[in-house]
Coordinates of C-alpha atoms in Angstrom, one line a residue:
Chain A
X21 CA 6.3 -13.1 -2.4
X22 CA 4.2 -13.4 -5.5
X23 CA 6.2 -15.1 -8.3
X24 CA 5.9 -15.7 -12.0
X25 CA 8.1 -18.4 -13.4
X26 CA 9.2 -18.9 -17.0
X27 CA 11.9 -21.0 -18.7
X28 CA 14.6 -18.6 -19.7
X29 CA 15.3 -20.5 -22.9
X30 CA 16.5 -19.9 -25.5
X31 CA 13.7 -21.7 -27.2
X32 CA 14.8 -22.5 -30.8
X33 CA 12.2 -23.5 -33.5
X34 CA 12.4 -23.6 -37.3
X35 CA 10.4 -21.3 -39.4
X36 CA 6.8 -22.5 -39.8
X37 CA 6.8 -24.5 -36.6
X38 CA 4.7 -24.0 -33.5
X39 CA 6.5 -22.3 -30.6
X40 CA 5.1 -23.0 -27.1
X41 CA 5.9 -20.7 -24.2
X42 CA 4.9 -21.5 -20.7
X43 CA 4.4 -19.6 -17.4
X44 CA 3.4 -20.5 -13.9
X45 CA 2.3 -18.2 -11.1
X46 CA 2.1 -18.4 -7.4
X47 CA -0.8 -16.1 -6.4
X48 CA -4.1 -18.0 -6.6
X49 CA -5.8 -14.6 -6.5
X50 CA -4.5 -13.6 -9.9
X51 CA -7.1 -12.5 -12.3
X52 CA -5.5 -11.0 -15.3
X53 CA -2.8 -12.5 -17.5
X54 CA -0.7 -11.0 -20.2
X55 CA 2.0 -11.8 -22.7
X56 CA 4.3 -9.1 -23.7
X57 CA 6.9 -9.3 -26.5
X58 CA 10.2 -7.5 -26.2
X59 CA 12.7 -7.1 -29.1
X60 CA 16.3 -6.5 -28.2
X61 CA 16.8 -2.9 -27.2
X62 CA 13.1 -2.1 -27.2
X63 CA 10.4 -1.8 -24.7
X64 CA 7.8 -4.6 -24.1
X65 CA 4.6 -4.5 -26.1
X66 CA 1.4 -6.3 -25.3
X67 CA 0.5 -9.1 -27.7
X68 CA -2.2 -11.1 -25.7
X69 CA -4.3 -10.8 -22.6
X70 CA -6.5 -13.5 -21.1
X71 CA -8.8 -13.4 -18.1
X72 CA -10.8 -16.6 -18.1
X73 CA -9.9 -20.3 -18.3
X74 CA -9.5 -21.7 -21.8
X75 CA -8.1 -20.6 -25.0
X76 CA -8.0 -17.2 -26.6
X77 CA -6.9 -16.8 -30.2
X78 CA -5.6 -13.8 -32.1
X79 CA -4.2 -14.5 -35.5
X80 CA -1.2 -16.7 -35.1
X81 CA -1.2 -16.4 -31.3
X82 CA -3.2 -18.5 -28.9
X83 CA -3.1 -17.9 -25.1
X84 CA -4.2 -20.7 -22.8
X85 CA -5.1 -20.3 -19.2
X86 CA -5.7 -22.9 -16.5
X87 CA -6.3 -21.2 -13.1
X88 CA -6.6 -24.5 -11.2
X89 CA -3.0 -25.4 -12.3
X90 CA -1.9 -21.8 -12.1
X91 CA -0.6 -22.1 -15.6
X92 CA -0.7 -19.8 -18.6
X93 CA 0.8 -20.5 -22.0
X94 CA 1.3 -18.8 -25.4
X95 CA 1.4 -20.7 -28.7
X96 CA 2.8 -19.1 -31.8
X97 CA 1.7 -20.9 -35.0
X98 CA 3.7 -20.7 -38.2
X99 CA 6.6 -19.1 -36.4
X100 CA 8.5 -16.4 -38.4
X101 CA 12.0 -15.1 -37.9
X102 CA 10.4 -11.8 -36.9
X103 CA 8.9 -13.6 -33.9
X104 CA 12.4 -13.9 -32.5
X105 CA 12.2 -11.9 -29.2
X106 CA 11.9 -12.3 -25.5
X107 CA 8.4 -13.1 -24.3
X108 CA 7.3 -11.9 -20.9
X109 CA 4.5 -13.3 -18.9
X110 CA 2.7 -10.9 -16.6
X111 CA 0.1 -11.5 -13.9
X112 CA -2.1 -9.2 -11.8
X113 CA -4.6 -9.7 -9.0
X114 CA -6.7 -6.7 -10.1
X115 CA -6.8 -5.3 -6.6
X116 CA -6.6 -1.6 -6.3
X117 CA -3.1 -0.5 -5.5
X118 CA -1.4 -3.5 -7.1
X119 CA 0.9 -3.8 -10.0
X120 CA 1.7 -6.3 -12.7
X121 CA 4.3 -8.9 -11.8
X122 CA 6.5 -10.1 -14.6
X123 CA 8.3 -13.3 -15.2
X124 CA 12.0 -13.1 -16.3
X125 CA 11.0 -13.9 -19.9
X126 CA 11.7 -16.6 -22.4
X127 CA 13.9 -15.9 -25.4
X128 CA 12.6 -17.3 -28.6
X129 CA 14.7 -17.8 -31.7
X130 CA 13.1 -18.7 -35.0
X131 CA 15.5 -19.9 -37.7
X132 CA 14.8 -19.6 -41.4
Chain B
X4 CA -1.7 7.7 -30.3
X5 CA -0.7 6.5 -26.9
X6 CA 2.5 8.0 -25.7
X7 CA 4.8 7.5 -22.6
X8 CA 7.8 9.7 -22.9
X9 CA 11.0 9.2 -20.9
X10 CA 13.1 12.3 -20.8
X11 CA 16.5 10.7 -21.3
X12 CA 17.4 7.6 -23.4
X13 CA 21.0 7.4 -22.2
X14 CA 22.6 8.8 -19.1
X15 CA 26.1 8.5 -17.6
X16 CA 26.5 9.6 -14.0
X17 CA 29.2 9.4 -11.3
X18 CA 28.8 7.5 -8.0
X19 CA 27.1 9.8 -5.5
X20 CA 25.4 12.0 -8.0
X21 CA 21.7 12.7 -7.7
X22 CA 19.8 11.5 -10.7
X23 CA 16.4 12.4 -12.0
X24 CA 14.5 10.2 -14.5
X25 CA 11.3 11.8 -15.7
X26 CA 8.3 10.2 -17.4
X27 CA 5.3 11.9 -18.9
X28 CA 2.2 10.2 -20.3
X29 CA -0.5 11.8 -22.4
X30 CA -3.3 9.4 -21.8
X31 CA -4.7 10.7 -18.5
X32 CA -3.9 7.4 -16.9
X33 CA -4.2 7.1 -13.1
X34 CA -1.5 4.4 -12.6
X35 CA 2.1 4.9 -13.3
X36 CA 5.1 2.6 -12.7
X37 CA 8.8 2.5 -12.6
X38 CA 10.6 -0.8 -13.4
X39 CA 14.2 -1.6 -13.8
X40 CA 15.3 -4.4 -16.2
X41 CA 18.6 -6.3 -15.8
X42 CA 19.8 -9.4 -17.7
X43 CA 18.7 -12.6 -16.0
X44 CA 16.6 -10.7 -13.5
X45 CA 13.7 -9.5 -15.7
X46 CA 11.5 -6.5 -14.9
X47 CA 11.4 -5.6 -11.3
X48 CA 9.0 -3.0 -9.9
X49 CA 10.6 -0.1 -8.0
X50 CA 7.7 2.2 -7.2
X51 CA 4.2 2.8 -8.5
X52 CA 1.6 5.5 -8.1
X53 CA -2.2 5.2 -8.5
X54 CA -3.0 8.8 -8.0
X55 CA -1.4 12.2 -7.8
X56 CA 0.8 12.5 -4.7
X57 CA 0.3 8.8 -3.9
X58 CA 3.1 6.3 -4.1
X59 CA 3.6 2.7 -3.2
X60 CA 6.8 0.7 -2.9
X61 CA 7.4 -2.1 -5.2
X62 CA 9.8 -5.0 -4.8
X63 CA 13.1 -3.0 -4.9
X64 CA 12.6 0.5 -3.6
X65 CA 15.8 0.9 -1.7
X66 CA 18.0 3.7 -3.0
X67 CA 15.1 5.2 -4.9
X68 CA 12.4 7.7 -4.3
X69 CA 9.6 9.0 -6.6
X70 CA 7.5 12.1 -7.1
X71 CA 4.1 12.6 -8.7
X72 CA 3.0 16.2 -8.4
X73 CA 0.8 16.1 -11.6
X74 CA -1.2 13.2 -13.0
X75 CA 0.8 13.1 -16.2
X76 CA 4.3 13.1 -14.7
X77 CA 6.1 10.5 -12.6
X78 CA 9.7 11.0 -11.6
X79 CA 12.2 8.5 -10.3
X80 CA 15.0 9.9 -8.1
X81 CA 18.3 8.3 -7.2
X82 CA 19.4 10.3 -4.2
X83 CA 23.0 9.1 -4.4
X84 CA 23.7 6.9 -7.4
X85 CA 25.7 3.8 -7.0
X86 CA 27.2 1.4 -9.6
X87 CA 24.6 -1.2 -8.6
X88 CA 22.0 1.1 -10.1
X89 CA 23.4 0.8 -13.6
X90 CA 20.4 -0.5 -15.4
X91 CA 17.6 0.0 -17.9
X92 CA 14.8 1.9 -16.4
X93 CA 11.3 1.6 -17.8
X94 CA 8.3 3.8 -17.1
X95 CA 4.8 2.6 -17.8
X96 CA 1.2 3.7 -17.3
X97 CA -2.2 2.1 -17.3
X98 CA -5.7 3.4 -16.9
X99 CA -7.7 2.5 -13.8
X100 CA -7.2 -0.9 -12.3
X101 CA -4.4 -2.8 -13.9
X102 CA -6.6 -5.0 -16.1
X103 CA -5.6 -3.6 -19.4
X104 CA -2.6 -2.9 -21.4
X105 CA 0.4 -1.4 -19.7
X106 CA 2.0 1.2 -22.0
X107 CA 5.8 1.5 -21.7
X108 CA 8.2 4.3 -22.5
X109 CA 11.3 3.7 -24.6
X110 CA 13.4 3.3 -21.5
X111 CA 16.3 5.1 -20.0
X112 CA 19.7 3.4 -19.9
X113 CA 21.6 4.6 -16.9
X114 CA 25.3 3.9 -16.4
X115 CA 26.8 4.9 -13.0
X116 CA 30.6 5.1 -13.0

């Protein structure tokens, strides 16, 4: 059974701080890695994707991937109250006929 | 603009009823998925389809079936609804191999009494 693990949280950070979200996965054949954000009562929306080892930055968000350690993380700099949401890590092997596997999500709370 | 439309946002059904949840995407995507989301359990894959008339079981297919007669439409069927199937159901689609963005519908919240 392929698994994606995340700390459920809640992770609480003050406004302006860096939030660090972590994810580990079990399938060494995984090739694509995603972070989705889900506000309460809403559907998930993609915020970052990463496919190769290292860092990928997009605005205040940085995704980090380490395939050897089977670890992917998301850093949110200058956290804002509007970042308060559940963050879902998703992983895929890119093989035909497969689907994304999601972690259970980490709830982030940013206090002003 | 990308659009995945789920036919019903909220449904209340009785135990034993047959339930249809419909999903339509307007992006000509090959792959479509049905997930359910429950507190503490996250998103769990029920079924997915990578082509018309093709279907694959996900992690929790028991009690569900699916239909994909046309590329744009993917239906989830609960043959005999049970209270354990009370949940949020999310449809999603993606183009080609699942390397890109998964687009979600707004979700269908089903309550089975």
